[in-house]
Coordinates of C-alpha atoms and ligand atoms in Angstrom, one line a residue:
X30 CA 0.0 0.0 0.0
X31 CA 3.1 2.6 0.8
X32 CA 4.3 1.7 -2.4
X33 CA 1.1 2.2 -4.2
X34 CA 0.9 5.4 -2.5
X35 CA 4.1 6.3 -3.4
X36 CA 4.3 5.4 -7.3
X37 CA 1.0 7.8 -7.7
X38 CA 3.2 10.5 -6.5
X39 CA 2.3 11.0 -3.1
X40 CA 3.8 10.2 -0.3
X41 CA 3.9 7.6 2.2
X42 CA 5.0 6.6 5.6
X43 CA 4.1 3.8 8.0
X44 CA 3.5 5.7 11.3
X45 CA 2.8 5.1 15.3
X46 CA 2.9 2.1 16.8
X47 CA 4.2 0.4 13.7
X48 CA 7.3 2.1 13.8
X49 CA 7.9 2.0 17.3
X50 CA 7.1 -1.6 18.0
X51 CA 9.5 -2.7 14.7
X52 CA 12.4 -0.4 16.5
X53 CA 11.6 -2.0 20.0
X54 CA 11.6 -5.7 18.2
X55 CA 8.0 -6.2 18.5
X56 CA 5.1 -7.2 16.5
X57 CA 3.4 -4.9 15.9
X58 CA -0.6 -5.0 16.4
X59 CA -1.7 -2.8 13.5
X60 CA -0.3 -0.4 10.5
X61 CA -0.7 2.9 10.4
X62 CA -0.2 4.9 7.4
X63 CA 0.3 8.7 6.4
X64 CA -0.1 10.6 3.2
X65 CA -0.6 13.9 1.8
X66 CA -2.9 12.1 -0.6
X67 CA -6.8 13.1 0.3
X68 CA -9.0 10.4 1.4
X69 CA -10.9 10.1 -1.5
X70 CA -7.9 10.0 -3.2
X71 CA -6.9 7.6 -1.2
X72 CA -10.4 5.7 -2.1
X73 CA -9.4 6.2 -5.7
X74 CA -6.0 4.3 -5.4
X75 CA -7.8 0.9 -3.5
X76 CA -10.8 -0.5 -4.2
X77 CA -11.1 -2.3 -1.0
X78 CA -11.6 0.6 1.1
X79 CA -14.0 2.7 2.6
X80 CA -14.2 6.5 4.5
X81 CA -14.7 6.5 7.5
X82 CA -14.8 8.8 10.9
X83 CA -16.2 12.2 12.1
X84 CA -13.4 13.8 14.3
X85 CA -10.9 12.6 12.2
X86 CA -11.9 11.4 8.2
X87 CA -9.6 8.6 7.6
X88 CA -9.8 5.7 5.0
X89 CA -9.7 2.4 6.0
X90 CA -8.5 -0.3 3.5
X91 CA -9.2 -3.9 3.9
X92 CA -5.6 -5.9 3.4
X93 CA -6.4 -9.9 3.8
X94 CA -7.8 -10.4 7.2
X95 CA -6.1 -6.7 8.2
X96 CA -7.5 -3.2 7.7
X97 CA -5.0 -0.3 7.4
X98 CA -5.7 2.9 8.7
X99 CA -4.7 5.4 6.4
X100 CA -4.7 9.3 7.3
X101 CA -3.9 12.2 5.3
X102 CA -1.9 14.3 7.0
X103 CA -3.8 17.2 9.0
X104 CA -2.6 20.5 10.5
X105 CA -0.8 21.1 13.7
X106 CA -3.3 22.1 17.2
X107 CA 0.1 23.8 18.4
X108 CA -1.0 26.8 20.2
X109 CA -4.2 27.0 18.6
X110 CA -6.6 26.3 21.5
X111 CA -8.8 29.1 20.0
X112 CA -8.2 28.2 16.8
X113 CA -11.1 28.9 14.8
X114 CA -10.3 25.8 12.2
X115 CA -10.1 23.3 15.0
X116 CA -13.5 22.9 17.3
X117 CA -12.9 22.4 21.0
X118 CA -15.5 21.9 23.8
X119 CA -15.7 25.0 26.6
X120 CA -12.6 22.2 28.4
X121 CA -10.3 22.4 25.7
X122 CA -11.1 18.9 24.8
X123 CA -10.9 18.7 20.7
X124 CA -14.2 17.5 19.1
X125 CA -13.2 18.3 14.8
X126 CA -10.0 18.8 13.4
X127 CA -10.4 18.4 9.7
X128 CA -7.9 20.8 8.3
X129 CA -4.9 18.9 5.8
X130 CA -1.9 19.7 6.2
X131 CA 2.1 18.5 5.6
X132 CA 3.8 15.9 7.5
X133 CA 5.9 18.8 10.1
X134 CA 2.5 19.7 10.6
X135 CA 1.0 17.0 11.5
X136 CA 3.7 15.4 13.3
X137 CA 2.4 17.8 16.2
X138 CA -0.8 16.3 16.9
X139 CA 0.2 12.8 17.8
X140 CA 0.3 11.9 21.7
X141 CA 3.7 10.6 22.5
X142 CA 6.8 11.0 20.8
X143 CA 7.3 7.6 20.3
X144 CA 4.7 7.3 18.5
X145 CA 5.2 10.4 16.4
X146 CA 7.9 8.5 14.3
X147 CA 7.4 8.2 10.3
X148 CA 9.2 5.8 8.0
X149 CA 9.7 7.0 4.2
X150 CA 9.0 4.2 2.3
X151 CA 10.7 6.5 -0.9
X152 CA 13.9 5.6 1.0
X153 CA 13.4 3.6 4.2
X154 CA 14.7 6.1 6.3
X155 CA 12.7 7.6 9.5
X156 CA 11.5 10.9 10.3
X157 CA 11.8 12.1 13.6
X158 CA 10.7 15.8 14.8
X159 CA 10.3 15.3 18.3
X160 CA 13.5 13.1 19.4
X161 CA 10.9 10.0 19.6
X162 CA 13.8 7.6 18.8
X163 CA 15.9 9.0 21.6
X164 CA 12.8 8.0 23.8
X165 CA 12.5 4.8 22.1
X166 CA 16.0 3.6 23.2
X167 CA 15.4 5.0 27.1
X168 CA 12.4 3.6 27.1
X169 CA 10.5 7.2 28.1
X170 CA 6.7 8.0 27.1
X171 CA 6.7 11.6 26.2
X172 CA 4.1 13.6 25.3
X173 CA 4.6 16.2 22.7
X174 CA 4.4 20.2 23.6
X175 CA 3.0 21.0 26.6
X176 CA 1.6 18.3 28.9
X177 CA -1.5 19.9 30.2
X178 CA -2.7 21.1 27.0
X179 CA -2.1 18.1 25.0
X180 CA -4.2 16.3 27.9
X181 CA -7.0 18.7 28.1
X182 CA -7.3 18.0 24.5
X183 CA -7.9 14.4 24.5
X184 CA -8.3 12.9 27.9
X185 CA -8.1 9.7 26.5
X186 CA -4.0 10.4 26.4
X187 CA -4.0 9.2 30.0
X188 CA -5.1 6.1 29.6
X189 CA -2.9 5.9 26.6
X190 CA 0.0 6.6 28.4
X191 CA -0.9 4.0 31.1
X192 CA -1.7 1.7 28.4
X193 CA 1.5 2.1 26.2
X194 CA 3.8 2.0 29.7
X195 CA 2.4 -1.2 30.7
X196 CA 2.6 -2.8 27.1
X197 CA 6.3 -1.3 26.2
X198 CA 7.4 -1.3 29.7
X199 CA 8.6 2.8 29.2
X200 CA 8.3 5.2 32.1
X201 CA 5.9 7.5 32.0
X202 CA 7.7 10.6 31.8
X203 CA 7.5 12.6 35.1
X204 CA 5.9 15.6 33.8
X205 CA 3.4 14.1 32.2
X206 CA 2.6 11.8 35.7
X207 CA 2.0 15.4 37.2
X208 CA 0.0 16.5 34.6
X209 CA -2.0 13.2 34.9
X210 CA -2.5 13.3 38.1
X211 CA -4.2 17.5 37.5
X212 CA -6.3 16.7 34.8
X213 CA -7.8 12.6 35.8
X214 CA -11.1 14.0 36.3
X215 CA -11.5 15.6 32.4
X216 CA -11.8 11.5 32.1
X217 CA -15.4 12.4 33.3
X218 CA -15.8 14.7 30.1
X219 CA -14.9 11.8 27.5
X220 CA -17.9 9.9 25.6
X221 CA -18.4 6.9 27.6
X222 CA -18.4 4.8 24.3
X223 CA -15.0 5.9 23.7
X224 CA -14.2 5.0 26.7
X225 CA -15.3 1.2 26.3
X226 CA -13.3 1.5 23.2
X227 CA -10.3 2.3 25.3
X228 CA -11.4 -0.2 28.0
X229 CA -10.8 -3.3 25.5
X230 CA -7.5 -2.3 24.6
X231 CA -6.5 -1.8 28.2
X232 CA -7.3 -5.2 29.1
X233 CA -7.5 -7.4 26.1
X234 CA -4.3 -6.4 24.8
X235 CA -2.3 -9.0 27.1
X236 CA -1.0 -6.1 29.7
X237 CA -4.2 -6.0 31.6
X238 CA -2.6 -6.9 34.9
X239 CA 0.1 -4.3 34.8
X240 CA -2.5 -1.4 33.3
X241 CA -4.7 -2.4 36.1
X242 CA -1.9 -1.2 38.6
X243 CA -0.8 2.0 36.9
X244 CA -4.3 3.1 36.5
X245 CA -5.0 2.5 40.2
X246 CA -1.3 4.1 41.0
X247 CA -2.9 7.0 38.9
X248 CA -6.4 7.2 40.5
X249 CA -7.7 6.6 37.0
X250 CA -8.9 3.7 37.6
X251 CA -12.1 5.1 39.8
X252 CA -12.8 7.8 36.6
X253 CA -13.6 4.5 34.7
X254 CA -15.7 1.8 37.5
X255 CA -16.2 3.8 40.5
X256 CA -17.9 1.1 42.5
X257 CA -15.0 -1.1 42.0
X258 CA -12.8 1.1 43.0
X259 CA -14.3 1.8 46.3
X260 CA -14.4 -1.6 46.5
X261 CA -11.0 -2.7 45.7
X262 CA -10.0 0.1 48.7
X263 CA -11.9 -1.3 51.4
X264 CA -12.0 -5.7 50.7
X265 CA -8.1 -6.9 50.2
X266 CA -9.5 -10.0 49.0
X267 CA -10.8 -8.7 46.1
X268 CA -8.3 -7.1 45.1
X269 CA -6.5 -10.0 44.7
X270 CA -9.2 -11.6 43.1
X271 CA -9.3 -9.2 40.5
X272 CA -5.6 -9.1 40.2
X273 CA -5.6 -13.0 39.6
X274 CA -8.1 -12.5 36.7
X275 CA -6.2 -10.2 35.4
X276 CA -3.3 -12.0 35.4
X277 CA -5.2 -14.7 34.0
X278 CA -6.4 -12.6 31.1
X279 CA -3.5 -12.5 30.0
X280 CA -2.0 -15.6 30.1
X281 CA -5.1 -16.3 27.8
X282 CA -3.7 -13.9 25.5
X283 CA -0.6 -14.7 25.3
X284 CA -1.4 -18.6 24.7
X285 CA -3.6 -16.5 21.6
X286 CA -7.0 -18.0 23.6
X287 CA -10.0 -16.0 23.3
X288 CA -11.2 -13.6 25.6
X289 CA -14.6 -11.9 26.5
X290 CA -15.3 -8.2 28.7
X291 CA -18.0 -9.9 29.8
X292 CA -15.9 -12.4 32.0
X293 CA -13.8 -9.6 33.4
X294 CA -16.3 -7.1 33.8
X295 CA -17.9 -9.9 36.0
X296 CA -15.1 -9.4 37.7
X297 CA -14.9 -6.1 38.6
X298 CA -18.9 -5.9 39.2
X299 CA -18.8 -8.6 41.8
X300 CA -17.8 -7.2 45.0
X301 CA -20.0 -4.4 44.4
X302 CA -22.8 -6.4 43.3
X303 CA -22.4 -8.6 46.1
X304 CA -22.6 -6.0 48.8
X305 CA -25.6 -4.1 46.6
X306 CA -27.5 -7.3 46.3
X307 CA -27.5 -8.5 50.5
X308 CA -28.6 -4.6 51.1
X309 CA -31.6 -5.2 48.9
X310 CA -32.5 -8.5 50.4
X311 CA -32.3 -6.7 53.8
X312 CA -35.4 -4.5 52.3
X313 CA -37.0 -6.5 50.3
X314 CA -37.7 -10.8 50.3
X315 CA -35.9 -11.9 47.1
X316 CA -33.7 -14.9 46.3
X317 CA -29.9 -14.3 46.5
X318 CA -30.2 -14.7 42.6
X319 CA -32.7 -12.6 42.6
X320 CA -30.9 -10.1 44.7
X321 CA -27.9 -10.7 42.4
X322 CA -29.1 -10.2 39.0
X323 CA -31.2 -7.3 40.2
X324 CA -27.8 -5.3 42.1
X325 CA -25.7 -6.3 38.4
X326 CA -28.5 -4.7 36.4
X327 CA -28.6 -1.2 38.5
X328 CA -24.9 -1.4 38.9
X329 CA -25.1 -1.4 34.7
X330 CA -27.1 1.1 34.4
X331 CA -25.1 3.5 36.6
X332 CA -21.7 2.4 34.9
X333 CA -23.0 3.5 31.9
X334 CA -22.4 7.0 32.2
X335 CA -18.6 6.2 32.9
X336 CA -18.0 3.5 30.3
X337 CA -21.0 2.6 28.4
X338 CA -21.1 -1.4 27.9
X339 CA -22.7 -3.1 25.5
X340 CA -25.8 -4.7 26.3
X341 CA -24.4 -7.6 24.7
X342 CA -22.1 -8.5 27.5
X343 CA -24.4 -6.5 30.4
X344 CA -26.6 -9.6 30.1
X345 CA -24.7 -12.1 30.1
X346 CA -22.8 -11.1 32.7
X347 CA -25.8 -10.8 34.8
X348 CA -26.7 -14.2 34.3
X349 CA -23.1 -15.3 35.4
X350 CA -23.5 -13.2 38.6
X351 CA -26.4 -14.2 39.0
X352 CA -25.9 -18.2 38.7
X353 CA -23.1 -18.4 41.6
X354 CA -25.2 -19.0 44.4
X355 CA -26.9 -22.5 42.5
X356 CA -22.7 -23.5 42.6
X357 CA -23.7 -23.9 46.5
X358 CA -26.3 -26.4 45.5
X359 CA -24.5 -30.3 45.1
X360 CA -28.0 -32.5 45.0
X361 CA -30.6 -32.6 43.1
X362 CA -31.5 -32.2 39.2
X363 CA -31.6 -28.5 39.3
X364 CA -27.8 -29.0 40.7
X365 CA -27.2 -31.3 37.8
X366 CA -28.8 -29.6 35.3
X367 CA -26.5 -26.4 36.0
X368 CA -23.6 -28.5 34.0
X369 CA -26.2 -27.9 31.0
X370 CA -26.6 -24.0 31.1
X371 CA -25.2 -21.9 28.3
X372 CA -23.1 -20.1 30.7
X373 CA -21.7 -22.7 32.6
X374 CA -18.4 -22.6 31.6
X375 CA -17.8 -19.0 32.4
X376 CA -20.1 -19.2 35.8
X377 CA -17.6 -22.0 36.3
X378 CA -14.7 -20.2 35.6
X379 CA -15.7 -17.3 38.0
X380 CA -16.4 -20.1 40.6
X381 CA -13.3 -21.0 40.5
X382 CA -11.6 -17.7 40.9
X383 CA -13.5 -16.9 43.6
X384 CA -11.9 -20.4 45.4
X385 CA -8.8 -19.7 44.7
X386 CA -9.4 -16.5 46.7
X387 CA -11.1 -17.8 49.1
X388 CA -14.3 -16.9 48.4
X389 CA -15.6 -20.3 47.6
X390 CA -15.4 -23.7 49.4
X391 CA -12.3 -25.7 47.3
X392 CA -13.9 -29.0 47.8
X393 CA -17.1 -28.2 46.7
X394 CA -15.2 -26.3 43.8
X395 CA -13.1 -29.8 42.9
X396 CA -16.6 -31.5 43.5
X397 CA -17.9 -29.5 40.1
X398 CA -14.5 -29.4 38.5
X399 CA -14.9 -33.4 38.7
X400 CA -18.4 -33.8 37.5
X401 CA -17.9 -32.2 34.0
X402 CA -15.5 -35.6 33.2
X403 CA -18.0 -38.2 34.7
X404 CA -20.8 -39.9 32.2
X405 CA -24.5 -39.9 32.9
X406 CA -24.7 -42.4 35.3
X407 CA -21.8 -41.6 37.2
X408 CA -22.7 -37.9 37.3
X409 CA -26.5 -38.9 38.9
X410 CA -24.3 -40.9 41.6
X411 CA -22.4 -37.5 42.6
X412 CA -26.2 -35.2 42.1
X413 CA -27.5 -38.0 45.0
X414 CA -30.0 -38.7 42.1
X415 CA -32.3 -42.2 42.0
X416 CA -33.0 -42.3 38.5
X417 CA -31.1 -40.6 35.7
X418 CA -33.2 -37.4 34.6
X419 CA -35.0 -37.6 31.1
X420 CA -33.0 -37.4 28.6
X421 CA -30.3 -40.1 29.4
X422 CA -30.7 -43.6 28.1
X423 CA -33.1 -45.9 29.8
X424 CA -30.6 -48.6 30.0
X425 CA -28.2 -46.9 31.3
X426 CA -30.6 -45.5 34.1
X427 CA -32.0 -49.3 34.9
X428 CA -28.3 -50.7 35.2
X429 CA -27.8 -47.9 37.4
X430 CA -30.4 -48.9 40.0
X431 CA -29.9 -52.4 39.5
X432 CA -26.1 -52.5 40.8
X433 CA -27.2 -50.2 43.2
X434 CA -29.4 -52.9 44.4
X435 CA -26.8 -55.3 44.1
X436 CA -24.5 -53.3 46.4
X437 CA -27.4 -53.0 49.3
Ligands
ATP521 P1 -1.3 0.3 19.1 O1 -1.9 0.2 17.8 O2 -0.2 -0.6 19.4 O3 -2.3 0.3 20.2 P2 -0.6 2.9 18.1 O4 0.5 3.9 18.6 O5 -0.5 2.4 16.8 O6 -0.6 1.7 19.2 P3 -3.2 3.8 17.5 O7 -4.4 4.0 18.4 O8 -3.3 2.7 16.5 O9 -1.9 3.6 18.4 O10 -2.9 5.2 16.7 C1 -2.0 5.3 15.7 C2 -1.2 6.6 15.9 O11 -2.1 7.7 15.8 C3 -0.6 6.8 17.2 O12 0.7 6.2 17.3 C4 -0.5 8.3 17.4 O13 0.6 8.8 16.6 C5 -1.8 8.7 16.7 N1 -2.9 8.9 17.7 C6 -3.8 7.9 18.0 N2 -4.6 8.3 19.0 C7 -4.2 9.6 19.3 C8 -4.7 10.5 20.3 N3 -5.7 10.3 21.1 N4 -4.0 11.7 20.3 C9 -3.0 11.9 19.5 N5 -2.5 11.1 18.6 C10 -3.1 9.9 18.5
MG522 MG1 -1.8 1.3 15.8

């Protein structure tokens, strides 16, 4: 595509993370390109792309299972707070910034130097403005121009910066810790959705353990999930519950197994939604699932004007909640028939993090590790069940009582 670019007469550099994660040996997660071509010329040049973006127009182009960000260069915010071409909100956060411009420009609008690096593919060498290859080599994150500014601007930067530190392993620089630790609360100012955005590439990228720290060694983390914050302050236990999940996030990751929000944002809803759930039961007569899955939904809707989650995971996560207190349950068919639920596996799976922290009874926890690897008959032994629930083969139900017999 650079080359493309480049034969047309325009030109081309791979930019951000690309660059920096080839320089630091690493693979890097995406490409992203600059041009002074304009994106419909741009569109012109690729048939496999489309426009996209309101803040920022920016084509993306479809390479194998890949899409390439490509971005036309735009004009420098240097000093132009006021600027009448670039639209801020009354807190100095940008909302449009449209205007083209040339690369020495636009070099001035990225976050961090190291990510403000641009390799020529007319002659493979890099561009650097802003010392972001010094950085590179010491391993600093440094924002460009004035800290402050370049924060008020885009919030989001902070969690960048936490994000980038824990992935890269870079200091954050210390004027830029300052300035965080001013300007967390413009955080509140940032579209929720964005924020989820942000929120999935915090903790799905395979740093979420070491992301988690900064951003609670930044206080960013309460900006984000409030109610686990306070909770993570006042219940050790669940901090290290969380941190275990965390960590085991991303050993998922990096053994490239998937992962689901849902799972984690159990996680961090279920101190909370314990706590919420036995003061509504105090009030009101309700089931402890009842209680549960009523505390997860209200705690939902009140998340969502921090980081607004999809309902696609809200509910399902509910449900997981929401099915913990049936793991206290080892007789019976409504027992057995848990081992059948869609959402076994991941109720399991919390289960089991919550014995590992003590917050469940290890035996019983081995008792339902064990019945997932015993056969019908076998499993209505361990349930304390006569007859084999419908379903299950007759025969297989008769032999069943008939050795019983035997044995009496
Ligand atoms: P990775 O893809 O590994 O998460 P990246 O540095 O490529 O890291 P992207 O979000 O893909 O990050 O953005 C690409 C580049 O665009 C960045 O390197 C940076 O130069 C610029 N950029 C992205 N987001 C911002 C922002 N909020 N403020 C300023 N510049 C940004
Ligand atoms: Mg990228």
């Amino acid at each position: 595509m650079l080359y493309r670019l480049h034969k047309s007469g325009f030109q081309a550099f791979l930019v951000g993370g690309g660059v920096r994660d080839a320089l630091l040996g690493l693979h890097p997660k995406d490409f992203d390109i600059a041009t002074d071509a304009h994106p419909e010329e741009v569109r012109a040049l690729f048939g496999n792309c489309r426009l996209i973006g309101r803040r920022f127009r920016l084509a993306h182009i479809r390479f194998g299972r890949e899409i390439i960000e490509v971005a036309t260069f735009r004009a420098a915010t240097e000093g132009t707070e006021n600027n009448g071409d670039v639209e801020h909100d009354h807190k100095g956060r940008i909302l449009r910034d449209n205007v083209y411009g040339t690369i020495d420009e636009d070099v001035w609008r990225r976050d961090f130097t190291c990510n403000a690096l641009y390799y020529n593919i007319a002659d493979f060498s890099i561009w650097d403005y802003v010392g972001g290859v010094d950085d590179v080599k010491r391993r600093r994150l440094v924002l460009i121009g004035d800290p402050d500014r370049r924060l008020r601007e885009d919030p989001v930067r902070m969690l960048r910066a936490v994000r980038f530190a824990a992935k890269l392993d870079f200091k954050i620089d210390l004027a830029v810790q300052k300035s965080i630790r001013k300007n967390r609360e413009l955080l509140s100012n940032v579209p929720p959705a964005r924020l989820f955005d942000e929120f999935l590439k915090m903790f799905q990228a395979g740093f979420a353990e070491t992301t988690f720290e900064l951003l609670r060694e930044f206080d960013l983390f309460r900006m984000l999930f409030p109610e686990t914050d306070r909770a993570l302050n006042d219940d050790d236990a669940f901090l290290r519950f969380t941190r275990t999940a965390l960590a085991n996030t991303d050993q998922r990751v990096a053994a490239e197994k998937s992962v689901t929000p849902m799972f984690l944002l159990g996680v961090f809803f279920w101190a909370p939604v314990k706590r919420s759930a036995e003061e509504l039961r105090s009030r009101e007569k309700m089931s402890v699932a009842q209680s549960l899955s009523l505390a997860a939904y209200e705690l939902s809707g009140r998340q969502q004007s921090r980081v607004s989650i999809p309902r696609r995971f809200t509910t399902p996560m509910r449900e997981i909640l929401a099915m913990q207190p049936r793991f206290d349950v080892r007789r019976g068919k409504r027992a057995m028939n848990l081992l059948e639920h869609r959402r076994f596996r991941a109720a399991y799976d919390l289960m089991m993090l919550r014995s590992s922290c003590e917050d469940f009874d290890p035996e019983l926890a081995a008792f339902w590790t064990d019945v997932q690897n015993q056969n019908a008959e076998e499993r209505c032994k361990s349930f304390d069940l006569q007859q084999a629930p419908r379903g299950t083969s007759r025969r297989k139900a008769r032999g069943h009582r008939r050795r019983r017999t035997k044995q009496q």
